[in-house]
Amino acid sequence: MREAGIRMKLNPLRDVLMGQRVVIVDDSIVRGTTSRKIVKALRDAGAVEVHMRISSPPVTHPCFYGIDTDSQDQLIAATKSIAEIAAQIGVDSLSYLSWQGMIAATYDTGDRFCSACFTGKYPISIPEPVKRQKLVLEQIAQ
Ligand code: SF4
């Protein structure tokens, strides 16, 4: 369904992309599968270089506060360096906004809100049973 959605949503224009160097800006990379398909679609449409810039820090930890994130082993930035992620999704270059840069953009100090999915520092500790149970229904369904 996710792959079909990408194909329906994205329709790279060959006339526009042929021979071009392209920069994609996205809000995050979670598992990397969507990014890889977007990059491939751009290259298939004739882009000669594809660069990606991400307007958040790397997502390295799951959310336990209500956002439907994957388990940590599914998060590409949890186990791979930025260079390895770039190679896996097929871009010529990849950069993320730093955590410091993200916090600076809020005009705050960063200690009044959560950024645990980027740092692993959960403002409210997560009991082990909660960590184990978060994805239990997905695991049963597989
Ligand atoms: S910042 Fe905190 S609450 Fe928001 S998605 Fe990340 S872990 Fe969840």
mmCIF file of N, CA and C in Angstrom, residues 1-10 37:
data_model
loop_
_atom_site.group_PDB
_atom_site.id
_atom_site.type_symbol
_atom_site.label_atom_id
_atom_site.label_comp_id
_atom_site.label_asym_id
_atom_site.label_seq_id
_atom_site.Cartn_x
_atom_site.Cartn_y
_atom_site.Cartn_z
ATOM 1 N N MET A 1 0.837 -1.199 0.000
ATOM 2 C CA MET A 1 0.000 0.000 0.000
ATOM 3 C C MET A 1 0.874 1.252 0.000
ATOM 4 N N ARG A 2 1.949 1.203 0.825
ATOM 5 C CA ARG A 2 2.837 2.362 0.908
ATOM 6 C C ARG A 2 3.493 2.633 -0.460
ATOM 7 N N GLU A 3 3.951 1.543 -1.100
ATOM 8 C CA GLU A 3 4.616 1.698 -2.403
ATOM 9 C C GLU A 3 3.638 2.192 -3.456
ATOM 10 N N ALA A 4 2.408 1.664 -3.433
ATOM 11 C CA ALA A 4 1.396 2.116 -4.395
ATOM 12 C C ALA A 4 1.090 3.588 -4.171
ATOM 13 N N GLY A 5 1.053 3.993 -2.901
ATOM 14 C CA GLY A 5 0.792 5.391 -2.564
ATOM 15 C C GLY A 5 1.874 6.306 -3.116
ATOM 16 N N ILE A 6 3.125 5.857 -3.001
ATOM 17 C CA ILE A 6 4.232 6.664 -3.531
ATOM 18 C C ILE A 6 4.097 6.832 -5.032
ATOM 19 N N ARG A 7 3.759 5.726 -5.719
ATOM 20 C CA ARG A 7 3.635 5.798 -7.180
ATOM 21 C C ARG A 7 2.500 6.729 -7.588
ATOM 22 N N MET A 8 1.402 6.720 -6.795
ATOM 23 C CA MET A 8 0.270 7.572 -7.133
ATOM 24 C C MET A 8 0.572 9.034 -6.828
ATOM 25 N N LYS A 9 1.331 9.275 -5.761
ATOM 26 C CA LYS A 9 1.552 10.645 -5.294
ATOM 27 C C LYS A 9 2.627 11.350 -6.107
ATOM 28 N N LEU A 10 3.642 10.583 -6.528
ATOM 29 C CA LEU A 10 4.788 11.188 -7.188
ATOM 30 C C LEU A 10 4.795 10.845 -8.667
ATOM 31 N N LYS A 37 12.841 4.995 -2.979
ATOM 32 C CA LYS A 37 11.950 4.944 -4.142
ATOM 33 C C LYS A 37 11.848 6.311 -4.824
#
